[in-house]
PDB file of C-alpha atoms in Angstrom:
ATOM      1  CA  UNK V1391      22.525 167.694 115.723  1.00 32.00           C
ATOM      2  CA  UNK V1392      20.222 169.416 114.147  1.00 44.00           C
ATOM      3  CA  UNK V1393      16.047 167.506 113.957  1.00 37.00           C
ATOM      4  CA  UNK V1394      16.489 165.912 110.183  1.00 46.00           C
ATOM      5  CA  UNK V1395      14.750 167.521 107.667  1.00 74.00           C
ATOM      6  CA  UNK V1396      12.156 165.691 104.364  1.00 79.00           C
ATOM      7  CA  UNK V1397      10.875 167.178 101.400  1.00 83.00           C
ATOM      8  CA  UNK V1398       7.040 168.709 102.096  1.00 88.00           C
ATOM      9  CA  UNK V1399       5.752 166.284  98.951  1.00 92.00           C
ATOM     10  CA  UNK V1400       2.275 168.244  99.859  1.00 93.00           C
ATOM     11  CA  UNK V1401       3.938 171.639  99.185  1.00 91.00           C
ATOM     12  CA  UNK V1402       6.088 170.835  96.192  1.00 92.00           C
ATOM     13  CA  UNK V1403       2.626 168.961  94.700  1.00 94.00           C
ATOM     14  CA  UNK V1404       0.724 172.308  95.244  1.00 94.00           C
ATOM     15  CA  UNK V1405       3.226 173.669  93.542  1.00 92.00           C
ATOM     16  CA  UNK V1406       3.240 171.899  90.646  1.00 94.00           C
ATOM     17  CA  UNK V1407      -0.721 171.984  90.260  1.00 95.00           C
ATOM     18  CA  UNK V1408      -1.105 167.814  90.642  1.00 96.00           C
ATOM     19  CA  UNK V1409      -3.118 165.075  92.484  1.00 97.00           C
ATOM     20  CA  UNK V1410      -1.629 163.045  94.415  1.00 97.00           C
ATOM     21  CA  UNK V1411      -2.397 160.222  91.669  1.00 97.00           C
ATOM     22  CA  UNK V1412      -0.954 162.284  88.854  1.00 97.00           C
ATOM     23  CA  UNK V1413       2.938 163.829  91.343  1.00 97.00           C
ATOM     24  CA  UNK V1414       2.775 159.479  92.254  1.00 97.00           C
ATOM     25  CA  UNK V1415       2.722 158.792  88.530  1.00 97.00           C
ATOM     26  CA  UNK V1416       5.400 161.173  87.614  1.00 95.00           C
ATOM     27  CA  UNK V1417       8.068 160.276  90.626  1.00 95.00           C
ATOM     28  CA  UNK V1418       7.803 156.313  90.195  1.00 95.00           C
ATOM     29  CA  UNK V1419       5.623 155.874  93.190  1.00 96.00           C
ATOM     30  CA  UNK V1420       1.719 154.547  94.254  1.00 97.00           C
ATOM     31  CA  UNK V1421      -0.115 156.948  95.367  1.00 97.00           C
ATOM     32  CA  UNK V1422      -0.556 155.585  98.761  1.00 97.00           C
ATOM     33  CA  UNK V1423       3.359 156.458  99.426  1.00 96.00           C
ATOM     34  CA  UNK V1424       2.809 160.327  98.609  1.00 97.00           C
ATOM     35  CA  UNK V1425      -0.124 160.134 100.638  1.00 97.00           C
ATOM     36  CA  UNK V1426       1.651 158.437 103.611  1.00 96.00           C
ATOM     37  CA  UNK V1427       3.978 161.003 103.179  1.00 94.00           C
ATOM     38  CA  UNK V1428       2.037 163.759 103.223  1.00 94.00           C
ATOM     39  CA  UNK V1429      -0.041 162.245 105.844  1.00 93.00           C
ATOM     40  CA  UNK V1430       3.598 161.712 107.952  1.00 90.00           C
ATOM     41  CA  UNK V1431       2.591 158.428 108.295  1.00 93.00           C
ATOM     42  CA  UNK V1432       6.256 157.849 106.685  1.00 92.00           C
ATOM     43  CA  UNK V1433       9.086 159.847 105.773  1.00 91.00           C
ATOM     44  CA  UNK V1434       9.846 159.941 101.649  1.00 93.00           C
ATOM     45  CA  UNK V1435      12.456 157.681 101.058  1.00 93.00           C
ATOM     46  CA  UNK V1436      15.522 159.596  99.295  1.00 91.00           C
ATOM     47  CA  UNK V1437      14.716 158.762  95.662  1.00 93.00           C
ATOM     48  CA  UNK V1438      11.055 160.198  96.227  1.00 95.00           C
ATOM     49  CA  UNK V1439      12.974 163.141  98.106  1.00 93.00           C
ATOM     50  CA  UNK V1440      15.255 163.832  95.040  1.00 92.00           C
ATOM     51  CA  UNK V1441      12.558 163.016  92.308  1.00 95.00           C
ATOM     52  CA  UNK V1442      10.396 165.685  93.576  1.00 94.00           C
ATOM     53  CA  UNK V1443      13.124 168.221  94.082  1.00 92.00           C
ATOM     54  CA  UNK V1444      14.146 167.519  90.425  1.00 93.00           C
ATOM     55  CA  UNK V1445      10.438 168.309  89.173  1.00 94.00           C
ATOM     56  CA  UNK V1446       9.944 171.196  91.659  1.00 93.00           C
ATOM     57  CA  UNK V1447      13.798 173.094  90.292  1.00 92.00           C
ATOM     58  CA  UNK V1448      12.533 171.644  86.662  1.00 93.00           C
ATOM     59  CA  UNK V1449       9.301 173.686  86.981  1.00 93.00           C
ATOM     60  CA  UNK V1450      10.851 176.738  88.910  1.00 91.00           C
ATOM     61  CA  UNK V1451      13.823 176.972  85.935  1.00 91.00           C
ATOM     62  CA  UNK V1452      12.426 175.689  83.068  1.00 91.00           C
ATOM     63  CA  UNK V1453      14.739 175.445  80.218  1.00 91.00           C
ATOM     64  CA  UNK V1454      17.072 177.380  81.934  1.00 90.00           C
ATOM     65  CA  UNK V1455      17.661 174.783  84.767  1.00 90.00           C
ATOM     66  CA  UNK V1456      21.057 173.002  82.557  1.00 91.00           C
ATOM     67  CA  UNK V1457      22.487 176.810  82.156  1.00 90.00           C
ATOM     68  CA  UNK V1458      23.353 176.512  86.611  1.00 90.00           C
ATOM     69  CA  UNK V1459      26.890 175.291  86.865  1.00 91.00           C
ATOM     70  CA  UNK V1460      27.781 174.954  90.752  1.00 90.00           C
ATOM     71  CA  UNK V1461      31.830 175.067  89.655  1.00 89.00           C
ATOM     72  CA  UNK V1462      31.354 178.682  88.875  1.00 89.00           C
ATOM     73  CA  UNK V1463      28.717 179.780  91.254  1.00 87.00           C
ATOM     74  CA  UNK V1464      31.299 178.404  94.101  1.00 88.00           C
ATOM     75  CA  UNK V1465      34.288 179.112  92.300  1.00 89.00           C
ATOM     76  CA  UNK V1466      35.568 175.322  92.845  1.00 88.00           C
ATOM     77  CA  UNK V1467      39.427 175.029  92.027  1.00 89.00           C
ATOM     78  CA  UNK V1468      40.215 172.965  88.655  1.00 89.00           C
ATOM     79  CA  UNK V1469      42.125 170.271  89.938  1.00 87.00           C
ATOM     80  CA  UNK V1470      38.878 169.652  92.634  1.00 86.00           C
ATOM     81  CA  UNK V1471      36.554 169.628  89.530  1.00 87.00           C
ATOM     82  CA  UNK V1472      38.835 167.335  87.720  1.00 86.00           C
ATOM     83  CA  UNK V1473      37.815 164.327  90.036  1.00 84.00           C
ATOM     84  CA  UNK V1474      34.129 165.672  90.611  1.00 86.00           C
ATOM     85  CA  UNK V1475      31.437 163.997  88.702  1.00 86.00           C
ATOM     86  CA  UNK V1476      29.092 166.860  88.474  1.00 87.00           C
ATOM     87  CA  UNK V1477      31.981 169.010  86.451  1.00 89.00           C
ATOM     88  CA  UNK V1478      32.700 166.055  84.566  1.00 88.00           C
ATOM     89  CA  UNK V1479      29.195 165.327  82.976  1.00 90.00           C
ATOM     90  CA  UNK V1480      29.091 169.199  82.815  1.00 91.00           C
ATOM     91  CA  UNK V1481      25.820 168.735  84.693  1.00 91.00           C
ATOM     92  CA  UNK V1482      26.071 171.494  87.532  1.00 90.00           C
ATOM     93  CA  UNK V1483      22.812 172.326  88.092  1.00 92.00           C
ATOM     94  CA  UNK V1484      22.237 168.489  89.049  1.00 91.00           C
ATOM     95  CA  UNK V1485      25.264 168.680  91.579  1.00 88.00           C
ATOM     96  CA  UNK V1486      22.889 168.636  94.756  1.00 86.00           C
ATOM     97  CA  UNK V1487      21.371 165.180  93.025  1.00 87.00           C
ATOM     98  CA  UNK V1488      24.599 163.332  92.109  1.00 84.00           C
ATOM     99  CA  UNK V1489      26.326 160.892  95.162  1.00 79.00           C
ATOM    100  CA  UNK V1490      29.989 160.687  95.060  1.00 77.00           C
ATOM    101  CA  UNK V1491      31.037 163.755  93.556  1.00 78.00           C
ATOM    102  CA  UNK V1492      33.300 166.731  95.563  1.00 78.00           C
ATOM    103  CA  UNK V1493      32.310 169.671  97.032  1.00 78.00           C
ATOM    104  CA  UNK V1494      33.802 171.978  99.428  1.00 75.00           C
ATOM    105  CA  UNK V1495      36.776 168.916  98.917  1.00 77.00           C
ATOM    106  CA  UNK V1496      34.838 166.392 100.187  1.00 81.00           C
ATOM    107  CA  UNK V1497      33.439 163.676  98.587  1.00 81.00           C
ATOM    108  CA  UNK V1498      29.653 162.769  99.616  1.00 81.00           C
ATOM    109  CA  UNK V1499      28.438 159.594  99.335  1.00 82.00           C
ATOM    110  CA  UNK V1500      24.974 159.356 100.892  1.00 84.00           C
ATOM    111  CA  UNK V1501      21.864 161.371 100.361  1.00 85.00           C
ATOM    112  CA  UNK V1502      21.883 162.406 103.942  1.00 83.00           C
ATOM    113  CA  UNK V1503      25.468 163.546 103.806  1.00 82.00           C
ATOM    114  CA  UNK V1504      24.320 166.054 100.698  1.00 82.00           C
ATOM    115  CA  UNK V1505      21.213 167.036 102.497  1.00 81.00           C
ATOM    116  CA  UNK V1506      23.392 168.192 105.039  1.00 79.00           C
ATOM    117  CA  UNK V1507      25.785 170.624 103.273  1.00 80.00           C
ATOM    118  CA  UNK V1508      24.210 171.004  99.864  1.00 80.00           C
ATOM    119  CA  UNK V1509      20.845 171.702 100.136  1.00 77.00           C
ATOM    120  CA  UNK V1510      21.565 174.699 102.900  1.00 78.00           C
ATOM    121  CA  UNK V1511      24.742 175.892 101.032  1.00 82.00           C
ATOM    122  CA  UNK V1512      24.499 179.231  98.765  1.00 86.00           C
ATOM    123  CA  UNK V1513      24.506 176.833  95.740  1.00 87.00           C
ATOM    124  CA  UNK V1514      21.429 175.296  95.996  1.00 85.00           C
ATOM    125  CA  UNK V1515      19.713 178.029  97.656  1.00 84.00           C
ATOM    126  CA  UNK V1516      19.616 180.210  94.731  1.00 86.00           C
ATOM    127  CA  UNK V1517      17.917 176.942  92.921  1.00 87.00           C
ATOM    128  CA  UNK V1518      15.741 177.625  95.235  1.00 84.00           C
ATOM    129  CA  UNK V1519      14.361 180.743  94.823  1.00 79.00           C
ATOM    130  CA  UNK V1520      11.141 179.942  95.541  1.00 63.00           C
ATOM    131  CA  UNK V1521      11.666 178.809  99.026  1.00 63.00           C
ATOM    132  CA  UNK V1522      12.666 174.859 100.384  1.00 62.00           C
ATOM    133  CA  UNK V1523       9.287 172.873 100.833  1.00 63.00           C
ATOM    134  CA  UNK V1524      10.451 170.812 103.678  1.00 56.00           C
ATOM    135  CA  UNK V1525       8.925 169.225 107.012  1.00 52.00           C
ATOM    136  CA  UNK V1526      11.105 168.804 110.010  1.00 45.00           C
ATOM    137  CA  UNK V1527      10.703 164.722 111.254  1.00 43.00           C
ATOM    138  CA  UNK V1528       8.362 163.656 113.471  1.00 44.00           C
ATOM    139  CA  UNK V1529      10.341 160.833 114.668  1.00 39.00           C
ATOM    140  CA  UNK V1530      13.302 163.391 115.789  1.00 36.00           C
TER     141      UNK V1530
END
């Protein structure tokens, strides 16, 4: 198995031009958890993960972010999207974001489980255009 992987909160902050203060603010956090993170005292906990992923494909997108539909970039069959709750809220481009909806026909339930396929599958690497600010885990 491969070494898990966490969002690079330094990187994705750079990115955005913000303090630490001022990316804490905006994600729901203190600032001493993105600095623990950065620091690798601690590895972001899966809502910090996907809060900063949303601002980072927010900022690389702008308005054009809602436009992505994953359905048509993967060519998903109706009767999968019919019980998938991405294609059902018409919200696509948050597919990577949402637990328990289908893809591939399988149903993911866990933030690690859509780390795993999502985030390296075609889908969400043309979200990413700008490259995948990540850090591979200290604690293996």
């Amino acid at each position: 198995m491969a070494t898990p992987k966490y969002i690079d909160l330094k990187a994705v902050r750079h990115e955005l031009g913000m303090s630490q203060a001022e990316l804490a603010d905006m994600i729901g956090v203190s600032p001493r958890t993105v600095q623990a993170c950065e620091q690798r005292w601690r590895n972001p906990s899966p809502a910090v993960e996907k809060a900063a992923l949303l601002l980072l494909l927010s900022s690389r997108h702008g308005p054009r972010f809602a436009e992505h539909a994953c359905w048509e970039e993967l060519g998903c069959p109706v009767e999968e999207r019919a019980s998938c709750l991405a294609a059902q809220t018409k919200q696509g481009h948050l597919c990577w974001l949402l637990s328990g909806n289908i893809c591939q026909g399988k149903r993911f339930h866990s933030w690690e489980d859509k780390k795993a396929t999502c985030l390296e599958g075609p889908f969400f690497q043309k979200l990413l255009a700008g490259g995948f600010p990540t850090q591979t885990s200290q604690d293996g």
